[in-house]
Amino acid sequence: MTIREYIPLKDFSHFKIGGPARFFIDYGSFDELSFAISFSKEVSLPFFILGGGTNILFPDEGLKAVVIRDISTTLSHKKINDDIFVRVSAGVSFATLLDYCATHSLSGLEWAGGLPGSVGGGVRGNAGAFHGECKDTVYEVVSVSSLDPKEKIIRDNFACSFSYRDSIYKKKPDEIITEVIFRLRPGNQEEMKKAIQEKIDYRITRQPLEYPNIGSIFKNIPWEKVPSTHQQNPFFLQKKKNDPFPVLPTAVLFDHAGFKGRAEGDAMISTKHPSFIINAGAATSREVRELIAAVKSDSLQRFDISLEEEVIVVN
Ligand SMILES: Cc1cc2nc3c(=O)[nH]c(=O)nc-3n(C[C@H](O)[C@H](O)[C@H](O)COP(=O)(O)OP(=O)(O)OC[C@H]3O[C@@H](n4cnc5c(N)ncnc54)[C@H](O)[C@@H]3O)c2cc1C
């Protein structure tokens, strides 16, 4: 394990934006994680947990922090009666997990085809797509608190308090997810591979994957929060969807509002999928934040709709 200094965070963000991290530590075991936590105390800097960097906007000035990243690769499964329990370390990517599941015919996570990022980041934000969410199959989550790194904390699904793009871990910044156990079931390998590939193909066609981005910037809008005058809008009514509950997709609102292609410098609302902001060249964190603020303010003024960020904006 090495402690690196002044590492450009843009190299670790899918947005390709962000200044240097004061310290950067990759850890591969429980002991190394404990060491990284002690080190951050020693240098009196906060730690920041990095997963796949697919949901984070880092500041241009960088982070005066110890950025820590899980590089362990534990991935195993065991069958107990009709259930199959998959144990995976938090730093493993969803792509690797899905490959493993398809190879061993373990069904239940096909919805995550093409979902970028790590298992830890996904579980923290209860990532979801195509009518599936992490909460559907998470059995237990193991974490470590920086306050007492020697002690492992194990929560069952209920104790994780999952809800739309949310979990208890968002309220516990001192906790680092180290392992996740999913409860899956036997599947048909060919059908699973097909289902996963369909999701990947859908994303390639609909999402601006050719540009650096960090996914949907805002959460979709719960239908009950759409003012009743706009609920009658035929365009909104037609595009209203039920995933995971009735929502007006932010992309539909932005399309209707004419936000496609709106830009601040090189930060631009995607014309392909308007709930994404793309980095069209050399966008800065400041430009992205200005664009976020501008569309939030316009959405409030024009539609009386208050948007909530899905991405993590680090200041
Ligand atoms: C092209 C694209 C498409 C996307 N599509 C979807 C989608 O369909 N559905 C969806 O829900 N999301 C989607 N996202 C967003 C993103 O992929 C997910 O939110 C993903 O789960 C984030 O995981 P990550 O490892 O990249 O987290 P990061 O971006 O690295 O981190 C996100 C947050 O999680 C914290 N974190 C990371 N690891 C841990 C850990 N081990 N313990 C505690 N906290 C941790 C970080 O500190 C940070 O606050 C998309 C993103 C992109 C770029």
Short mmCIF file of C-alpha atoms and ligand atoms in Angstrom, two decimals:
data_model
loop_
_atom_site.label_atom_id
_atom_site.label_comp_id
_atom_site.label_asym_id
_atom_site.label_seq_id
_atom_site.Cartn_x
_atom_site.Cartn_y
_atom_site.Cartn_z
CA MET A 1 0.00 0.00 0.00
CA THR A 2 1.39 3.41 -0.93
CA ILE A 3 0.37 6.88 0.11
CA ARG A 4 0.36 9.10 -2.94
CA GLU A 5 0.28 12.91 -2.91
CA TYR A 6 -1.33 15.57 -5.09
CA ILE A 7 -3.11 13.10 -7.34
CA PRO A 8 -5.35 14.77 -9.99
CA LEU A 9 -8.93 13.77 -9.21
CA LYS A 10 -10.00 14.39 -12.79
CA ASP A 11 -8.26 11.11 -13.59
CA PHE A 12 -10.63 9.33 -11.18
CA SER A 13 -13.88 11.06 -12.10
CA HIS A 14 -16.06 10.04 -15.05
CA PHE A 15 -16.55 13.78 -15.59
CA LYS A 16 -12.79 14.29 -16.08
CA ILE A 17 -13.06 17.26 -13.73
CA GLY A 18 -11.27 17.97 -10.44
CA GLY A 19 -8.04 19.25 -8.96
CA PRO A 20 -5.53 17.30 -6.87
CA ALA A 21 -6.20 15.20 -3.79
CA ARG A 22 -3.73 16.04 -1.03
CA PHE A 23 -3.30 12.32 -0.27
CA PHE A 24 -4.57 9.25 -2.10
CA ILE A 25 -4.56 5.72 -0.69
CA ASP A 26 -5.70 2.50 -2.36
CA TYR A 27 -6.49 -0.17 0.24
CA GLY A 28 -6.99 -3.86 -0.34
CA SER A 29 -7.72 -5.23 3.12
CA PHE A 30 -9.37 -4.42 6.41
CA ASP A 31 -5.95 -3.68 7.99
CA GLU A 32 -5.00 -1.32 5.19
CA LEU A 33 -8.33 0.50 5.57
CA SER A 34 -7.70 0.86 9.32
CA PHE A 35 -4.26 2.24 8.52
CA ALA A 36 -5.72 4.75 6.02
CA ILE A 37 -8.20 5.97 8.64
CA SER A 38 -5.43 6.36 11.26
CA PHE A 39 -3.32 8.19 8.71
CA SER A 40 -6.07 10.73 8.03
CA LYS A 41 -6.30 11.34 11.80
CA GLU A 42 -2.51 11.72 12.00
CA VAL A 43 -2.43 14.39 9.27
CA SER A 44 -5.63 16.00 10.63
CA LEU A 45 -7.46 15.79 7.33
CA PRO A 46 -10.89 14.31 6.59
CA PHE A 47 -11.04 11.19 4.44
CA PHE A 48 -13.09 10.93 1.30
CA ILE A 49 -14.28 7.54 0.03
CA LEU A 50 -13.96 7.09 -3.70
CA GLY A 51 -15.75 4.34 -5.59
CA GLY A 52 -15.81 4.37 -9.37
CA GLY A 53 -16.11 8.18 -9.48
CA THR A 54 -19.21 7.93 -11.69
CA ASN A 55 -21.42 10.12 -9.54
CA ILE A 56 -19.09 12.80 -8.19
CA LEU A 57 -18.27 16.35 -9.22
CA PHE A 58 -14.93 17.27 -7.63
CA PRO A 59 -13.89 20.91 -7.10
CA ASP A 60 -11.40 22.56 -9.47
CA GLU A 61 -9.18 23.40 -6.47
CA GLY A 62 -8.97 19.74 -5.48
CA LEU A 63 -9.53 18.21 -2.07
CA LYS A 64 -7.61 18.83 1.12
CA ALA A 65 -8.39 15.30 2.20
CA VAL A 66 -7.15 11.75 2.24
CA VAL A 67 -8.97 10.10 -0.66
CA ILE A 68 -9.33 6.38 0.00
CA ARG A 69 -10.32 3.74 -2.54
CA ASP A 70 -11.12 0.06 -2.10
CA ILE A 71 -9.23 -2.10 -4.60
CA SER A 72 -9.97 -5.48 -3.06
CA THR A 73 -11.57 -8.00 -5.40
CA THR A 74 -13.42 -10.50 -3.18
CA LEU A 75 -16.25 -12.15 -5.06
CA SER A 76 -17.72 -15.50 -4.04
CA HIS A 77 -21.07 -17.23 -3.63
CA LYS A 78 -22.67 -20.01 -1.68
CA LYS A 79 -26.00 -21.76 -1.95
CA ILE A 80 -28.20 -22.16 1.10
CA ASN A 81 -31.44 -24.01 0.31
CA ASP A 82 -33.08 -22.11 -2.59
CA ASP A 83 -31.08 -18.92 -2.09
CA ILE A 84 -27.66 -18.01 -3.38
CA PHE A 85 -25.65 -15.49 -1.41
CA VAL A 86 -23.04 -13.49 -3.29
CA ARG A 87 -20.38 -11.79 -1.17
CA VAL A 88 -18.56 -8.95 -2.91
CA SER A 89 -16.14 -6.29 -1.73
CA ALA A 90 -17.31 -2.71 -2.06
CA GLY A 91 -14.73 -1.64 -4.63
CA VAL A 92 -15.72 -4.27 -7.19
CA SER A 93 -17.50 -2.75 -10.19
CA PHE A 94 -21.07 -3.66 -11.07
CA ALA A 95 -19.76 -4.76 -14.48
CA THR A 96 -17.45 -7.34 -12.83
CA LEU A 97 -20.23 -8.44 -10.46
CA LEU A 98 -22.63 -8.94 -13.37
CA ASP A 99 -20.03 -10.93 -15.32
CA TYR A 100 -19.60 -13.16 -12.28
CA CYS A 101 -23.37 -13.56 -11.86
CA ALA A 102 -23.83 -14.43 -15.54
CA THR A 103 -20.96 -16.93 -15.46
CA HIS A 104 -22.47 -18.69 -12.44
CA SER A 105 -26.14 -18.23 -13.53
CA LEU A 106 -27.05 -16.12 -10.47
CA SER A 107 -30.10 -14.05 -11.29
CA GLY A 108 -31.53 -10.86 -9.76
CA LEU A 109 -29.17 -8.07 -10.79
CA GLU A 110 -29.78 -8.00 -14.55
CA TRP A 111 -31.38 -4.55 -14.22
CA ALA A 112 -27.85 -3.21 -13.53
CA GLY A 113 -26.60 -4.00 -17.06
CA GLY A 114 -24.39 -1.06 -18.05
CA LEU A 115 -24.61 0.58 -14.60
CA PRO A 116 -21.18 2.13 -14.07
CA GLY A 117 -19.48 2.42 -10.70
CA SER A 118 -18.68 0.23 -7.72
CA VAL A 119 -20.86 -1.92 -5.52
CA GLY A 120 -20.19 0.31 -2.49
CA GLY A 121 -21.15 3.52 -4.31
CA GLY A 122 -24.23 1.82 -5.78
CA VAL A 123 -25.48 0.51 -2.44
CA ARG A 124 -24.88 3.82 -0.68
CA GLY A 125 -27.08 5.62 -3.23
CA ASN A 126 -29.44 2.64 -3.77
CA ALA A 127 -28.67 2.84 -7.49
CA GLY A 128 -31.44 1.64 -9.73
CA ALA A 129 -32.63 1.38 -13.31
CA PHE A 130 -35.11 -0.54 -15.47
CA HIS A 131 -37.48 -1.13 -12.53
CA GLY A 132 -34.74 -2.59 -10.33
CA GLU A 133 -32.81 -1.14 -7.38
CA CYS A 134 -30.00 -2.37 -5.11
CA LYS A 135 -32.49 -2.67 -2.28
CA ASP A 136 -34.32 -5.50 -4.09
CA THR A 137 -31.48 -8.00 -3.59
CA VAL A 138 -29.15 -6.62 -0.90
CA TYR A 139 -29.18 -9.07 2.00
CA GLU A 140 -26.55 -7.56 4.29
CA VAL A 141 -24.06 -4.70 4.17
CA VAL A 142 -20.80 -4.69 6.11
CA SER A 143 -19.19 -1.37 6.98
CA VAL A 144 -16.52 0.09 9.20
CA SER A 145 -16.83 3.28 11.21
CA SER A 146 -13.89 5.65 11.24
CA LEU A 147 -14.73 6.29 14.90
CA ASP A 148 -13.90 2.68 15.73
CA PRO A 149 -12.21 1.06 12.71
CA LYS A 150 -11.61 -2.22 14.54
CA GLU A 151 -15.35 -2.97 14.70
CA LYS A 152 -17.35 -4.25 11.72
CA ILE A 153 -20.97 -3.12 11.48
CA ILE A 154 -23.41 -5.48 9.78
CA ARG A 155 -26.85 -4.27 8.67
CA ASP A 156 -29.61 -6.32 7.13
CA ASN A 157 -31.68 -4.92 4.26
CA PHE A 158 -34.25 -3.31 6.57
CA ALA A 159 -31.58 -1.60 8.70
CA CYS A 160 -30.07 -0.04 5.55
CA SER A 161 -33.22 2.17 5.28
CA PHE A 162 -33.18 2.09 1.50
CA SER A 163 -35.43 4.46 -0.41
CA TYR A 164 -35.25 6.20 -3.79
CA ARG A 165 -31.52 6.81 -4.40
CA ASP A 166 -31.00 6.83 -0.66
CA SER A 167 -29.83 4.68 2.24
CA ILE A 168 -28.69 5.06 5.82
CA TYR A 169 -25.08 5.40 4.57
CA LYS A 170 -25.82 8.86 3.17
CA LYS A 171 -26.48 9.95 6.76
CA LYS A 172 -23.35 8.26 8.09
CA PRO A 173 -20.35 9.88 6.39
CA ASP A 174 -18.03 8.29 8.97
CA GLU A 175 -18.92 4.81 7.68
CA ILE A 176 -17.16 3.00 4.88
CA ILE A 177 -18.99 0.12 3.20
CA THR A 178 -16.54 -2.76 2.88
CA GLU A 179 -18.66 -5.69 1.70
CA VAL A 180 -22.12 -6.39 0.38
CA ILE A 181 -24.00 -9.68 0.41
CA PHE A 182 -26.70 -10.02 -2.26
CA ARG A 183 -29.40 -12.68 -2.12
CA LEU A 184 -29.94 -14.03 -5.65
CA ARG A 185 -31.62 -17.06 -7.22
CA PRO A 186 -30.66 -19.58 -9.87
CA GLY A 187 -31.09 -18.18 -13.39
CA ASN A 188 -30.91 -19.19 -17.00
CA GLN A 189 -27.53 -18.07 -18.28
CA GLU A 190 -28.59 -17.29 -21.86
CA GLU A 191 -31.66 -15.31 -20.74
CA MET A 192 -29.59 -13.42 -18.19
CA LYS A 193 -26.89 -12.48 -20.70
CA LYS A 194 -29.55 -11.29 -23.13
CA ALA A 195 -31.28 -9.19 -20.45
CA ILE A 196 -27.99 -7.59 -19.39
CA GLN A 197 -26.95 -6.85 -22.98
CA GLU A 198 -30.34 -5.25 -23.73
CA LYS A 199 -29.76 -2.74 -20.91
CA ILE A 200 -26.24 -2.00 -22.14
CA ASP A 201 -27.50 -1.46 -25.70
CA TYR A 202 -30.32 0.79 -24.45
CA ARG A 203 -27.79 2.95 -22.60
CA ILE A 204 -25.50 3.19 -25.63
CA THR A 205 -28.41 4.36 -27.79
CA ARG A 206 -30.00 6.78 -25.30
CA GLN A 207 -27.19 8.13 -23.10
CA PRO A 208 -24.35 10.47 -24.08
CA LEU A 209 -21.67 7.90 -23.29
CA GLU A 210 -19.36 9.39 -25.89
CA TYR A 211 -18.71 12.36 -23.53
CA PRO A 212 -17.45 12.43 -19.94
CA ASN A 213 -20.49 12.67 -17.63
CA ILE A 214 -21.68 11.52 -14.21
CA GLY A 215 -25.12 10.22 -15.07
CA SER A 216 -28.40 11.98 -14.33
CA ILE A 217 -27.67 15.19 -12.49
CA PHE A 218 -31.06 15.40 -10.79
CA LYS A 219 -33.43 12.87 -9.31
CA ASN A 220 -36.63 12.32 -11.26
CA ILE A 221 -39.54 14.34 -9.89
CA PRO A 222 -42.11 12.45 -7.81
CA TRP A 223 -45.42 12.96 -9.68
CA GLU A 224 -47.09 14.20 -6.48
CA LYS A 225 -44.61 17.12 -6.43
CA VAL A 226 -45.54 18.23 -9.97
CA PRO A 227 -47.99 21.14 -9.56
CA SER A 228 -51.52 20.12 -10.62
CA THR A 229 -51.57 22.61 -13.53
CA HIS A 230 -48.55 20.82 -15.05
CA GLN A 231 -49.97 17.38 -14.30
CA GLN A 232 -52.54 18.16 -17.03
CA ASN A 233 -49.79 18.88 -19.60
CA PRO A 234 -50.30 16.16 -22.29
CA PHE A 235 -46.54 15.90 -22.93
CA PHE A 236 -45.84 15.28 -19.23
CA LEU A 237 -48.80 12.90 -18.90
CA GLN A 238 -47.62 10.85 -21.85
CA LYS A 239 -44.05 10.57 -20.51
CA LYS A 240 -44.89 10.03 -16.85
CA LYS A 241 -43.35 6.74 -15.77
CA ASN A 242 -43.50 4.34 -12.88
CA ASP A 243 -39.87 3.60 -11.91
CA PRO A 244 -39.68 2.95 -8.99
CA PHE A 245 -42.88 4.99 -8.30
CA PRO A 246 -44.80 7.56 -10.42
CA VAL A 247 -42.34 10.22 -11.58
CA LEU A 248 -41.92 12.93 -14.16
CA PRO A 249 -38.47 12.20 -15.63
CA THR A 250 -36.22 15.24 -15.37
CA ALA A 251 -35.24 14.64 -19.00
CA VAL A 252 -38.88 15.21 -20.03
CA LEU A 253 -39.09 18.46 -18.07
CA PHE A 254 -35.81 19.69 -19.58
CA ASP A 255 -36.87 18.69 -23.09
CA HIS A 256 -40.15 20.59 -22.68
CA ALA A 257 -38.34 23.60 -21.16
CA GLY A 258 -35.91 23.79 -24.09
CA PHE A 259 -32.86 23.19 -21.88
CA LYS A 260 -31.21 20.77 -24.35
CA GLY A 261 -27.86 22.14 -25.47
CA ARG A 262 -27.85 24.91 -22.82
CA ALA A 263 -24.26 25.50 -21.75
CA GLU A 264 -21.90 27.25 -19.37
CA GLY A 265 -18.49 27.09 -21.01
CA ASP A 266 -17.86 23.45 -21.87
CA ALA A 267 -20.51 22.12 -19.48
CA MET A 268 -23.61 21.38 -21.53
CA ILE A 269 -27.06 19.84 -21.04
CA SER A 270 -26.91 16.82 -23.34
CA THR A 271 -29.04 17.01 -26.47
CA LYS A 272 -29.16 13.20 -26.52
CA HIS A 273 -30.42 12.79 -22.95
CA PRO A 274 -31.18 16.11 -21.24
CA SER A 275 -30.92 14.86 -17.65
CA PHE A 276 -27.17 14.44 -18.26
CA ILE A 277 -24.64 17.26 -18.25
CA ILE A 278 -21.69 16.47 -20.50
CA ASN A 279 -18.15 17.72 -20.40
CA ALA A 280 -17.83 18.84 -24.03
CA GLY A 281 -14.10 19.54 -23.76
CA ALA A 282 -12.48 21.25 -20.81
CA ALA A 283 -15.44 21.95 -18.52
CA THR A 284 -14.67 23.13 -15.01
CA SER A 285 -16.44 22.32 -11.78
CA ARG A 286 -17.47 25.97 -11.53
CA GLU A 287 -19.14 25.83 -14.97
CA VAL A 288 -21.05 22.67 -14.08
CA ARG A 289 -22.19 24.15 -10.78
CA GLU A 290 -23.34 27.35 -12.52
CA LEU A 291 -25.30 25.32 -15.06
CA ILE A 292 -26.90 23.25 -12.29
CA ALA A 293 -27.87 26.42 -10.41
CA ALA A 294 -29.30 28.05 -13.56
CA VAL A 295 -31.56 25.14 -14.54
CA LYS A 296 -32.69 24.67 -10.93
CA SER A 297 -33.66 28.31 -10.71
CA ASP A 298 -35.47 28.26 -14.08
CA SER A 299 -37.35 25.06 -13.20
CA LEU A 300 -38.54 26.63 -9.98
CA GLN A 301 -39.59 29.91 -11.58
CA ARG A 302 -41.26 28.47 -14.68
CA PHE A 303 -42.76 25.24 -13.34
CA ASP A 304 -42.73 25.66 -9.56
CA ILE A 305 -40.70 22.44 -9.49
CA SER A 306 -37.83 22.14 -7.06
CA LEU A 307 -35.08 19.82 -8.36
CA GLU A 308 -32.88 17.72 -6.12
CA GLU A 309 -29.36 16.72 -7.17
CA GLU A 310 -28.70 12.99 -7.57
CA VAL A 311 -24.97 13.52 -8.03
CA ILE A 312 -22.53 14.32 -5.22
CA VAL A 313 -21.20 17.86 -5.60
CA VAL A 314 -18.07 18.09 -3.47
CA ASN A 315 -17.12 21.59 -2.30
C1 LIG B 1 -23.29 7.00 -17.84
C2 LIG B 1 -23.85 6.87 -16.45
C3 LIG B 1 -25.07 6.24 -16.25
C4 LIG B 1 -25.58 6.10 -14.95
N1 LIG B 1 -26.78 5.46 -14.80
C5 LIG B 1 -27.29 5.31 -13.55
C6 LIG B 1 -28.53 4.62 -13.35
O1 LIG B 1 -29.14 4.12 -14.29
N2 LIG B 1 -29.00 4.51 -12.08
C7 LIG B 1 -28.33 5.03 -11.01
O2 LIG B 1 -28.80 4.89 -9.88
N3 LIG B 1 -27.15 5.70 -11.17
C8 LIG B 1 -26.62 5.84 -12.40
N4 LIG B 1 -25.43 6.50 -12.58
C9 LIG B 1 -24.76 7.10 -11.42
C10 LIG B 1 -23.68 6.19 -10.81
O3 LIG B 1 -23.21 5.25 -11.73
C11 LIG B 1 -24.19 5.42 -9.63
O4 LIG B 1 -24.70 6.30 -8.69
C12 LIG B 1 -23.09 4.58 -9.00
O5 LIG B 1 -23.72 3.63 -8.20
C13 LIG B 1 -22.07 5.36 -8.21
O6 LIG B 1 -21.04 4.45 -7.82
P1 LIG B 1 -19.52 4.88 -7.76
O7 LIG B 1 -18.76 3.73 -7.26
O8 LIG B 1 -19.06 5.45 -9.05
O9 LIG B 1 -19.59 6.00 -6.66
P2 LIG B 1 -18.71 7.31 -6.58
O10 LIG B 1 -19.15 8.24 -7.66
O11 LIG B 1 -17.27 6.99 -6.51
O12 LIG B 1 -19.19 7.86 -5.18
C14 LIG B 1 -20.52 8.27 -4.97
C15 LIG B 1 -20.71 8.50 -3.47
O13 LIG B 1 -20.62 7.25 -2.80
C16 LIG B 1 -19.62 7.29 -1.78
N5 LIG B 1 -19.02 5.97 -1.73
C17 LIG B 1 -18.36 5.30 -2.71
N6 LIG B 1 -17.93 4.11 -2.28
C18 LIG B 1 -18.32 4.02 -0.97
C19 LIG B 1 -18.15 3.04 0.05
N7 LIG B 1 -17.49 1.90 -0.15
N8 LIG B 1 -18.66 3.30 1.28
C20 LIG B 1 -19.33 4.44 1.53
N9 LIG B 1 -19.51 5.41 0.60
C21 LIG B 1 -19.01 5.21 -0.62
C22 LIG B 1 -18.66 8.39 -2.22
O14 LIG B 1 -17.98 8.94 -1.11
C23 LIG B 1 -19.62 9.38 -2.85
O15 LIG B 1 -20.22 10.18 -1.84
C24 LIG B 1 -24.87 6.64 -13.86
C25 LIG B 1 -23.64 7.27 -14.06
C26 LIG B 1 -23.11 7.37 -15.34
C27 LIG B 1 -21.78 8.02 -15.54
#
